[in-house]
Short mmCIF file of C-alpha atoms in Angstrom, two decimals:
data_model
loop_
_atom_site.label_atom_id
_atom_site.label_comp_id
_atom_site.label_asym_id
_atom_site.label_seq_id
_atom_site.Cartn_x
_atom_site.Cartn_y
_atom_site.Cartn_z
CA UNK A 1 251.59 39.04 298.56
CA UNK A 2 250.37 38.22 295.03
CA UNK A 3 249.53 41.88 294.31
CA UNK A 4 252.94 42.98 295.62
CA UNK A 5 254.79 40.58 293.33
CA UNK A 6 252.65 41.60 290.33
CA UNK A 7 253.37 45.30 290.96
CA UNK A 8 257.12 44.72 291.34
CA UNK A 9 257.23 42.71 288.09
CA UNK A 10 255.05 45.35 286.40
CA UNK A 11 257.64 48.00 287.34
CA UNK A 12 259.96 46.28 284.84
CA UNK A 13 257.52 46.42 281.87
CA UNK A 14 259.04 49.69 280.48
CA UNK A 15 262.09 47.62 279.49
CA UNK A 16 259.90 46.28 276.65
CA UNK A 17 259.12 49.74 275.21
CA UNK A 18 261.68 52.41 274.40
CA UNK A 19 259.65 55.42 275.52
CA UNK A 20 259.75 58.53 277.69
CA UNK A 21 256.21 57.69 278.83
CA UNK A 22 257.78 55.16 281.22
CA UNK A 23 257.97 58.14 283.61
CA UNK A 24 254.18 58.56 283.71
CA UNK A 25 253.67 54.79 283.87
CA UNK A 26 255.94 54.39 286.94
CA UNK A 27 254.33 57.29 288.79
CA UNK A 28 250.79 56.01 288.12
CA UNK A 29 251.69 52.43 289.08
CA UNK A 30 253.48 53.52 292.29
CA UNK A 31 250.52 55.78 293.22
CA UNK A 32 248.04 52.95 292.70
CA UNK A 33 250.19 50.60 294.78
CA UNK A 34 250.44 53.08 297.68
CA UNK A 35 246.67 53.70 297.49
CA UNK A 36 246.09 49.93 297.55
CA UNK A 37 248.31 49.55 300.64
CA UNK A 38 246.58 52.44 302.40
CA UNK A 39 243.23 50.82 301.70
CA UNK A 40 243.89 47.10 302.27
CA UNK A 41 246.89 46.81 304.58
CA UNK A 42 245.95 45.73 308.09
CA UNK A 43 248.76 46.00 310.67
CA UNK B 1 273.28 85.90 303.64
CA UNK B 2 273.37 82.09 303.67
CA UNK B 3 275.22 82.25 307.01
CA UNK B 4 272.33 84.24 308.46
CA UNK B 5 269.90 81.60 307.18
CA UNK B 6 272.05 78.85 308.75
CA UNK B 7 272.23 80.80 312.03
CA UNK B 8 268.41 81.11 312.20
CA UNK B 9 268.13 77.41 311.30
CA UNK B 10 270.54 76.47 314.13
CA UNK B 11 268.69 78.58 316.72
CA UNK B 12 265.26 77.11 315.78
CA UNK B 13 266.63 73.54 315.78
CA UNK B 14 268.35 74.05 319.14
CA UNK B 15 265.14 75.38 320.72
CA UNK B 16 263.32 72.25 319.49
CA UNK B 17 266.14 70.03 320.82
CA UNK B 18 266.01 71.77 324.24
CA UNK B 19 262.28 71.13 324.38
CA UNK B 20 262.80 67.47 323.40
CA UNK B 21 265.52 66.72 325.94
CA UNK B 22 263.14 66.79 328.91
CA UNK B 23 262.33 63.48 330.57
CA UNK B 24 265.15 61.37 329.12
CA UNK B 25 265.99 58.69 331.69
CA UNK B 26 266.66 55.43 329.84
CA UNK B 27 268.36 54.34 326.61
CA UNK B 28 264.89 53.67 325.20
CA UNK B 29 264.00 57.33 325.86
CA UNK B 30 267.23 58.58 324.29
CA UNK B 31 267.52 56.32 321.24
CA UNK B 32 263.84 55.57 320.51
CA UNK B 33 261.93 58.54 322.00
CA UNK B 34 260.48 55.95 324.44
CA UNK B 35 258.62 54.29 321.49
CA UNK B 36 256.04 57.09 321.75
CA UNK B 37 256.15 58.88 318.39
CA UNK B 38 252.96 59.62 316.48
CA UNK B 39 252.44 58.55 312.87
CA UNK B 40 253.08 61.93 311.22
CA UNK B 41 256.37 62.65 313.03
CA UNK B 42 257.47 59.03 312.48
CA UNK B 43 256.72 59.33 308.75
CA UNK B 44 258.54 62.64 308.39
CA UNK B 45 261.63 61.47 310.30
CA UNK B 46 261.64 58.27 308.21
CA UNK B 47 261.45 60.33 305.02
CA UNK B 48 264.04 62.92 306.08
CA UNK B 49 266.45 60.19 307.19
CA UNK B 50 266.01 58.27 303.93
CA UNK B 51 266.18 61.18 301.52
CA UNK B 52 269.60 62.81 301.73
CA UNK B 53 271.25 65.46 299.54
CA UNK B 54 271.42 62.69 296.94
CA UNK B 55 267.88 63.64 295.89
CA UNK B 56 268.27 67.35 295.10
CA UNK B 57 271.84 66.99 293.83
CA UNK B 58 272.49 63.39 292.71
CA UNK B 59 269.06 62.43 291.40
CA UNK B 60 268.43 65.78 289.65
CA UNK B 61 271.76 65.27 287.86
CA UNK B 62 270.99 61.62 287.11
CA UNK B 63 267.60 62.55 285.57
CA UNK B 64 269.30 65.33 283.57
CA UNK B 65 272.03 63.02 282.25
CA UNK B 66 270.29 59.65 281.88
CA UNK B 67 266.58 60.38 281.40
CA UNK B 68 263.41 58.87 282.88
CA UNK B 69 265.18 55.66 284.01
CA UNK B 70 266.30 57.62 287.09
CA UNK B 71 262.63 57.86 288.15
CA UNK B 72 262.17 54.11 287.60
CA UNK B 73 265.23 53.38 289.73
CA UNK B 74 264.05 55.59 292.60
CA UNK B 75 260.40 54.47 292.42
CA UNK B 76 261.50 50.82 292.39
CA UNK B 77 263.17 51.60 295.72
CA UNK B 78 259.93 53.17 296.98
CA UNK B 79 257.71 50.26 295.91
CA UNK B 80 260.21 47.79 297.43
CA UNK B 81 260.25 49.75 300.68
CA UNK B 82 256.45 49.91 300.95
CA UNK B 83 256.29 46.18 300.21
CA UNK B 84 258.95 45.26 302.81
CA UNK B 85 257.62 47.61 305.48
CA UNK B 86 254.06 46.35 305.08
CA UNK B 87 255.27 42.82 305.88
CA UNK B 88 258.20 43.30 308.24
CA UNK B 89 257.57 46.60 310.09
CA UNK B 90 254.77 45.10 312.26
CA UNK B 91 257.02 42.12 313.09
CA UNK B 92 260.00 44.36 313.98
CA UNK B 93 257.79 46.72 315.93
CA UNK B 94 256.13 44.06 318.11
CA UNK B 95 259.41 42.15 318.57
CA UNK B 96 261.17 45.36 319.63
CA UNK B 97 258.46 46.20 322.13
CA UNK B 98 258.28 42.69 323.54
CA UNK B 99 262.03 42.09 323.90
CA UNK B 100 263.14 45.67 324.52
CA UNK B 101 265.32 45.97 321.41
CA UNK B 102 266.81 49.43 320.91
CA UNK B 103 269.54 48.91 318.32
CA UNK B 104 268.29 47.28 315.11
CA UNK B 105 270.91 44.49 315.13
CA UNK B 106 269.81 43.31 318.58
CA UNK B 107 267.33 41.30 316.51
CA UNK B 108 270.38 39.15 315.56
CA UNK B 109 271.63 38.60 319.10
CA UNK B 110 269.01 36.14 320.34
CA UNK B 111 269.15 34.11 317.14
CA UNK B 112 272.79 34.22 316.00
CA UNK B 113 274.63 35.25 319.17
CA UNK B 114 276.49 38.29 320.50
CA UNK B 115 279.45 38.06 318.09
CA UNK B 116 277.12 38.40 315.09
CA UNK B 117 275.43 41.55 316.41
CA UNK B 118 278.89 42.98 317.23
CA UNK B 119 280.29 42.17 313.77
CA UNK B 120 277.17 43.53 312.12
CA UNK B 121 277.60 46.81 314.04
CA UNK B 122 281.25 47.07 312.99
CA UNK B 123 280.33 46.53 309.32
CA UNK B 124 277.61 49.17 309.67
CA UNK B 125 280.22 51.62 311.00
CA UNK B 126 282.56 50.85 308.09
CA UNK B 127 279.73 51.24 305.58
CA UNK B 128 278.08 54.35 306.97
CA UNK B 129 280.89 56.60 308.19
CA UNK B 130 282.20 57.47 304.68
CA UNK B 131 278.59 57.86 303.46
CA UNK B 132 277.83 60.28 306.29
CA UNK B 133 281.07 62.19 305.69
CA UNK B 134 279.90 62.81 302.12
CA UNK B 135 276.78 64.49 303.54
CA UNK B 136 278.99 66.87 305.53
CA UNK B 137 281.28 67.55 302.58
CA UNK B 138 278.35 68.35 300.26
CA UNK B 139 276.80 70.76 302.75
CA UNK B 140 280.15 72.41 303.48
CA UNK B 141 280.68 73.12 299.75
CA UNK B 142 277.17 74.65 299.53
CA UNK B 143 277.90 77.13 302.33
CA UNK B 144 280.55 78.72 300.12
CA UNK B 145 282.82 79.78 303.02
CA UNK B 146 286.20 78.46 304.25
CA UNK B 147 285.91 74.67 303.91
CA UNK B 148 287.24 73.76 307.39
CA UNK B 149 284.94 76.24 309.10
CA UNK B 150 281.98 75.01 307.02
CA UNK B 151 282.69 71.37 307.97
CA UNK B 152 282.82 72.32 311.66
CA UNK B 153 279.52 74.26 311.44
CA UNK B 154 277.68 71.41 309.69
CA UNK B 155 279.16 68.77 312.04
CA UNK B 156 278.12 70.85 315.05
CA UNK B 157 274.52 71.04 313.77
CA UNK B 158 274.51 67.27 313.17
CA UNK B 159 275.85 66.35 316.60
CA UNK B 160 274.30 69.00 318.84
CA UNK B 161 270.61 68.19 318.36
CA UNK B 162 271.20 64.43 318.61
CA UNK B 163 273.42 64.99 321.68
CA UNK B 164 270.83 67.12 323.46
CA UNK B 165 267.58 65.27 322.91
CA UNK B 166 268.37 61.97 321.17
CA UNK B 167 265.69 60.48 318.90
CA UNK B 168 262.90 62.82 320.04
CA UNK B 169 264.97 65.84 319.15
CA UNK B 170 266.14 64.32 315.85
CA UNK B 171 262.59 63.23 314.94
CA UNK B 172 260.94 66.61 315.59
CA UNK B 173 263.69 68.59 313.84
CA UNK B 174 263.55 66.03 310.98
CA UNK B 175 259.79 66.56 310.67
CA UNK B 176 260.12 70.35 310.34
CA UNK B 177 263.02 70.02 307.90
CA UNK B 178 261.21 67.33 305.86
CA UNK B 179 258.32 69.73 305.21
CA UNK B 180 260.80 72.46 304.20
CA UNK B 181 262.64 70.06 301.85
CA UNK B 182 259.39 69.19 300.09
CA UNK B 183 258.28 72.83 299.83
CA UNK B 184 261.63 73.89 298.34
CA UNK B 185 261.48 71.07 295.78
CA UNK B 186 258.04 72.41 294.71
CA UNK B 187 259.43 75.97 294.54
CA UNK B 188 262.42 74.81 292.45
CA UNK B 189 260.14 73.03 289.96
CA UNK B 190 257.78 76.03 289.66
CA UNK B 191 260.70 78.45 289.17
CA UNK B 192 262.26 76.16 286.56
CA UNK B 193 258.90 75.76 284.75
CA UNK B 194 258.50 79.55 284.57
CA UNK B 195 262.07 80.48 283.73
CA UNK B 196 263.65 77.50 281.96
CA UNK B 197 261.29 74.76 280.77
CA UNK B 198 258.89 72.07 281.98
CA UNK B 199 258.50 68.59 280.56
CA UNK B 200 260.29 65.48 279.40
CA UNK B 201 262.69 65.82 276.46
CA UNK B 202 262.38 63.29 273.62
CA UNK B 203 265.93 62.10 274.31
CA UNK B 204 265.03 60.95 277.85
CA UNK B 205 263.69 57.53 276.81
CA UNK B 206 263.91 54.30 278.82
CA UNK B 207 265.71 51.93 278.33
CA UNK B 208 268.79 53.54 276.79
CA UNK B 209 272.58 53.08 276.71
CA UNK B 210 272.87 53.93 280.40
CA UNK B 211 269.81 52.12 281.72
CA UNK B 212 270.57 48.56 280.66
CA UNK B 213 268.89 45.68 282.56
CA UNK B 214 272.22 44.87 284.29
CA UNK B 215 272.83 48.44 285.49
CA UNK B 216 269.20 48.83 286.59
CA UNK B 217 269.38 45.58 288.59
CA UNK B 218 272.79 46.39 290.08
CA UNK B 219 271.77 49.88 291.20
CA UNK B 220 268.28 48.92 292.34
CA UNK B 221 269.06 45.77 294.36
CA UNK B 222 270.75 47.41 297.40
CA UNK B 223 268.12 50.16 297.44
CA UNK B 224 265.20 47.73 297.18
CA UNK B 225 266.20 46.17 300.52
CA UNK B 226 267.38 49.49 302.07
CA UNK B 227 264.47 49.52 304.59
CA UNK B 228 265.71 46.29 306.18
CA UNK B 229 269.47 46.52 305.77
CA UNK B 230 270.22 50.17 306.67
CA UNK B 231 270.14 50.50 310.48
CA UNK B 232 269.22 54.21 310.58
CA UNK B 233 265.88 53.42 308.91
CA UNK B 234 265.27 49.93 310.32
CA UNK B 235 265.60 51.39 313.85
CA UNK B 236 262.66 53.66 312.98
CA UNK B 237 260.40 50.61 312.84
CA UNK B 238 260.67 50.59 316.68
CA UNK B 239 259.51 54.18 317.33
CA UNK B 240 255.76 54.48 316.51
CA UNK B 241 253.56 54.49 319.62
CA UNK B 242 250.97 51.97 318.36
CA UNK B 243 249.91 49.97 315.31
CA UNK B 244 247.89 52.86 313.86
CA UNK B 245 250.95 55.14 314.09
CA UNK B 246 253.03 52.42 312.42
CA UNK B 247 250.66 52.18 309.46
CA UNK B 248 250.44 55.96 309.22
CA UNK B 249 254.27 56.14 309.22
CA UNK B 250 254.56 53.76 306.27
CA UNK B 251 251.76 55.24 304.15
CA UNK B 252 252.63 58.90 304.76
CA UNK B 253 256.31 58.16 304.10
CA UNK B 254 255.30 56.49 300.82
CA UNK B 255 253.22 59.54 299.79
CA UNK B 256 256.11 61.87 300.72
CA UNK B 257 258.55 59.70 298.77
CA UNK B 258 256.33 59.56 295.69
CA UNK B 259 255.82 63.35 295.57
CA UNK B 260 259.48 64.11 296.33
CA UNK B 261 260.74 61.65 293.71
CA UNK B 262 258.31 62.95 291.07
CA UNK B 263 259.39 66.56 291.78
CA UNK B 264 263.12 65.90 291.83
CA UNK B 265 263.14 63.83 288.65
CA UNK B 266 260.88 66.22 286.69
CA UNK B 267 263.25 69.01 287.77
CA UNK B 268 266.22 67.18 286.22
CA UNK B 269 264.24 66.26 283.09
CA UNK B 270 262.95 69.85 282.67
CA UNK B 271 266.49 71.22 282.96
CA UNK B 272 267.59 68.80 280.21
CA UNK B 273 264.66 70.06 278.09
CA UNK B 274 265.91 73.57 278.86
CA UNK B 275 269.36 72.61 277.55
CA UNK B 276 267.81 71.18 274.37
CA UNK B 277 265.86 74.46 273.92
CA UNK B 278 268.98 76.59 274.61
CA UNK B 279 267.64 78.04 277.89
CA UNK B 280 269.92 76.15 280.32
CA UNK B 281 273.67 75.59 279.82
CA UNK B 282 274.90 72.12 278.93
CA UNK B 283 276.31 70.57 282.11
CA UNK B 284 278.61 67.62 281.47
CA UNK B 285 279.39 66.72 285.13
CA UNK B 286 275.96 65.70 286.42
CA UNK B 287 276.49 66.67 290.09
CA UNK B 288 276.93 70.28 288.86
CA UNK B 289 273.37 70.49 287.45
CA UNK B 290 271.74 71.69 290.71
CA UNK B 291 274.55 74.18 291.56
CA UNK B 292 274.18 75.58 288.01
CA UNK B 293 270.42 75.98 288.57
CA UNK B 294 271.07 77.72 291.92
CA UNK B 295 273.45 80.16 290.22
CA UNK B 296 270.61 81.23 287.89
CA UNK B 297 267.98 81.75 290.62
CA UNK B 298 267.45 85.00 292.57
CA UNK B 299 269.71 84.99 295.66
CA UNK B 300 266.94 84.57 298.26
CA UNK B 301 265.50 81.57 296.40
CA UNK B 302 268.91 79.97 295.82
CA UNK B 303 269.66 80.30 299.56
CA UNK B 304 266.34 78.70 300.51
CA UNK B 305 266.88 75.76 298.12
CA UNK B 306 270.52 75.38 299.25
CA UNK B 307 269.34 75.37 302.86
CA UNK B 308 266.85 72.60 302.04
CA UNK B 309 269.76 70.55 300.61
CA UNK B 310 271.81 71.16 303.77
CA UNK B 311 268.77 70.08 305.80
CA UNK B 312 268.50 66.87 303.76
CA UNK B 313 272.15 66.13 304.63
CA UNK B 314 271.79 67.00 308.31
CA UNK B 315 268.62 64.92 308.80
CA UNK B 316 270.26 61.87 307.25
CA UNK B 317 273.58 62.33 309.05
CA UNK B 318 272.26 62.93 312.57
CA UNK B 319 269.99 59.89 312.35
CA UNK B 320 272.96 57.75 311.27
CA UNK B 321 275.14 59.12 314.07
CA UNK B 322 272.45 58.40 316.67
CA UNK B 323 271.81 54.88 315.36
CA UNK B 324 275.53 54.03 315.15
CA UNK B 325 275.93 55.34 318.69
CA UNK B 326 273.20 52.97 319.91
CA UNK B 327 274.89 50.07 318.07
CA UNK B 328 278.33 50.87 319.51
CA UNK B 329 276.91 51.14 323.00
CA UNK B 330 274.56 48.15 323.04
CA UNK B 331 276.06 45.72 320.50
CA UNK B 332 279.80 46.36 320.80
CA UNK B 333 280.18 47.46 324.46
CA UNK B 334 277.04 45.56 325.56
CA UNK B 335 276.05 48.45 327.84
CA UNK B 336 272.25 48.54 328.14
CA UNK B 337 271.90 51.08 330.94
CA UNK B 338 273.91 54.29 330.64
CA UNK B 339 272.80 57.18 328.44
CA UNK B 340 275.89 59.29 329.00
CA UNK B 341 278.05 56.91 326.96
CA UNK B 342 275.55 57.17 324.10
CA UNK B 343 276.06 60.94 324.16
CA UNK B 344 279.85 60.46 324.25
CA UNK B 345 279.61 58.22 321.16
CA UNK B 346 277.55 60.87 319.33
CA UNK B 347 280.46 63.28 319.89
CA UNK B 348 283.18 60.71 319.07
CA UNK B 349 281.45 59.62 315.85
CA UNK B 350 281.03 63.25 314.80
CA UNK B 351 284.76 63.89 315.37
CA UNK B 352 285.53 60.86 313.16
CA UNK B 353 283.17 62.28 310.50
CA UNK B 354 284.93 65.66 310.68
CA UNK B 355 288.29 63.91 310.23
CA UNK B 356 287.03 62.05 307.13
CA UNK B 357 285.38 65.16 305.68
CA UNK B 358 288.53 67.27 306.16
CA UNK B 359 290.70 64.70 304.37
CA UNK B 360 288.56 64.92 301.20
CA UNK B 361 290.15 61.74 299.75
CA UNK B 362 288.84 60.38 296.44
CA UNK B 363 288.19 56.89 297.78
CA UNK B 364 285.64 58.25 300.25
CA UNK B 365 283.16 58.73 297.39
CA UNK B 366 283.62 55.13 296.27
CA UNK B 367 283.19 53.87 299.83
CA UNK B 368 280.03 55.92 300.22
CA UNK B 369 278.54 54.45 297.04
CA UNK B 370 279.45 51.03 298.43
CA UNK B 371 277.60 51.54 301.74
CA UNK B 372 274.24 49.97 300.83
CA UNK B 373 275.99 47.15 298.96
CA UNK B 374 278.04 46.27 302.07
CA UNK B 375 274.91 46.33 304.23
CA UNK B 376 273.19 43.92 301.82
CA UNK B 377 275.16 41.06 303.48
CA UNK B 378 272.80 41.35 306.48
CA UNK B 379 269.70 40.55 304.42
CA UNK B 380 269.78 36.71 304.71
CA UNK B 381 270.20 37.02 308.48
CA UNK B 382 267.22 39.40 308.78
CA UNK B 383 265.00 37.15 306.65
CA UNK B 384 266.38 34.14 308.57
CA UNK B 385 265.05 35.54 311.85
CA UNK B 386 261.50 35.47 310.47
CA UNK B 387 261.43 32.63 307.94
CA UNK B 388 264.11 30.00 308.57
CA UNK B 389 264.70 27.85 311.62
CA UNK B 390 268.28 26.85 310.77
CA UNK B 391 271.49 28.83 311.22
CA UNK B 392 273.27 30.03 314.35
CA UNK B 393 276.52 31.76 315.26
CA UNK B 394 278.72 30.19 312.55
CA UNK B 395 276.10 30.85 309.88
CA UNK B 396 275.76 34.48 310.98
CA UNK B 397 279.50 35.17 311.08
CA UNK B 398 280.24 33.43 307.75
CA UNK B 399 277.32 35.13 305.93
CA UNK B 400 278.38 38.60 307.08
CA UNK B 401 282.07 37.98 306.35
CA UNK B 402 281.49 36.45 302.89
CA UNK B 403 279.11 39.24 301.86
CA UNK B 404 281.40 41.98 303.17
CA UNK B 405 284.54 40.58 301.50
CA UNK B 406 282.65 40.11 298.20
CA UNK B 407 281.40 43.71 298.33
CA UNK B 408 284.83 45.19 299.04
CA UNK B 409 286.85 43.02 296.62
CA UNK B 410 284.46 43.32 293.66
CA UNK B 411 284.04 47.05 294.10
CA UNK B 412 287.83 47.50 294.21
CA UNK B 413 287.93 45.58 290.92
CA UNK B 414 285.14 47.89 289.67
CA UNK B 415 282.85 44.99 288.76
CA UNK B 416 279.52 46.50 287.61
CA UNK B 417 277.40 43.68 289.10
CA UNK B 418 278.90 43.84 292.62
CA UNK B 419 275.57 44.18 294.44
CA UNK B 420 274.09 41.21 292.56
CA UNK B 421 277.13 39.09 293.52
CA UNK B 422 276.89 40.18 297.20
CA UNK B 423 273.22 39.23 297.20
CA UNK B 424 273.80 35.73 295.82
CA UNK B 425 277.02 35.01 297.78
CA UNK B 426 275.39 36.05 301.08
CA UNK B 427 272.33 33.86 300.50
CA UNK B 428 274.43 30.91 299.23
CA UNK B 429 276.65 31.04 302.34
CA UNK B 430 273.64 31.48 304.63
CA UNK B 431 271.85 28.42 303.22
CA UNK B 432 275.01 26.31 302.79
CA UNK B 433 276.55 26.94 306.22
CA UNK B 434 273.14 27.07 307.89
CA UNK B 435 272.21 23.58 306.70
CA UNK B 436 275.64 22.18 307.69
CA UNK B 437 275.35 23.82 311.13
CA UNK B 438 271.91 22.32 311.63
CA UNK B 439 273.07 18.82 310.63
CA UNK B 440 276.01 19.06 313.10
CA UNK B 441 273.82 20.15 315.99
CA UNK B 442 271.04 17.57 315.47
#
């Protein structure tokens, strides 16, 4: 749960920087989160 | 030529539906494919149901007009969905199997009573019928033939496969179409990279005048909880055959969503870069960006991409029709046995959709945008089933009514923070009335 909350909050970080690189940041962060879920999530 | 493509598409889909219709005996078979779907088909039907024509038309235009914030908005939805599914999908799945739930709002019946599941189904109908009509209208425009005939063709495709084989038919046809949608998005990006431009223009920064914190929150909030509040996707938590298939559904859907979102948004951003470089015309109405791109492509490619957009509409619409049919049958009529009535409702709902689509009224667009905001009023009740012991019939009815009225009134007043208000009002009423109801009963 902790990781989930951290990732969701981290999705808002681009509000602090006026940049087009937010696009790359969001894709990398979402990819890492999905990889983490695939690895750690036990149904 | 596009009519030939649609004809081939209809024949292939109908053959799949005829194959899928064998062995349907119960409502579980018809509406849930007997809870026997594998992980890959479950993932692809989840993705195809979720991702409508909004992606290749609406989101491309949004990225073109407002920059990289459109990707943040859509990926926030994806992260929220993965988060919610990883916690709630196993609970929904095992509860559905244990108690025989078919319609997603049956989860409410044991806890809040029959009236609440009935009211929830009626609100879902009000929210989703205009939204689904938009899917038909968009596809009908893309066909480029007489509008009435185009609406009838698209509506027939939507209803016929669901009518014949129920969820199994919808899921298999969704899976095939989902792969095609993804392939065509890749083709569109490659063609644009070669012939227009590829990259992110300097003007596409985030945040900007459009993507303020308030607008981001207001647009993202209903989508963040979409996986729980929208019945056509929450019903899909019941269909995987085992826990491995359930996990595979969530992870593969997430991978599909990530790739599709990245492709669609880079397409919109690249087209904006093309405009800045003078290689793509300036498009001021953002929903015209994709049609403008199609008009520049070779005919065969434009037809294939247009067909993928029609598929995105059909896969979303037929899943909604099937889910609403199950809700009408089981939660409004309380019939838990007959399949034939479910098929009748598929036809009746499609006729209603045709009626809406043929009217083409302006308010239909506003109602469609409102759909996820209306459905947000169910969220406290869903979370209440799993986390809170208080709250019964009165709590359920007052939460749904307060949230629904807030959504409709504020959207009519064009309040930009409508979804945020619906969220807080629904939870405030749920906790307030729930605690009073508990104190009266103890």
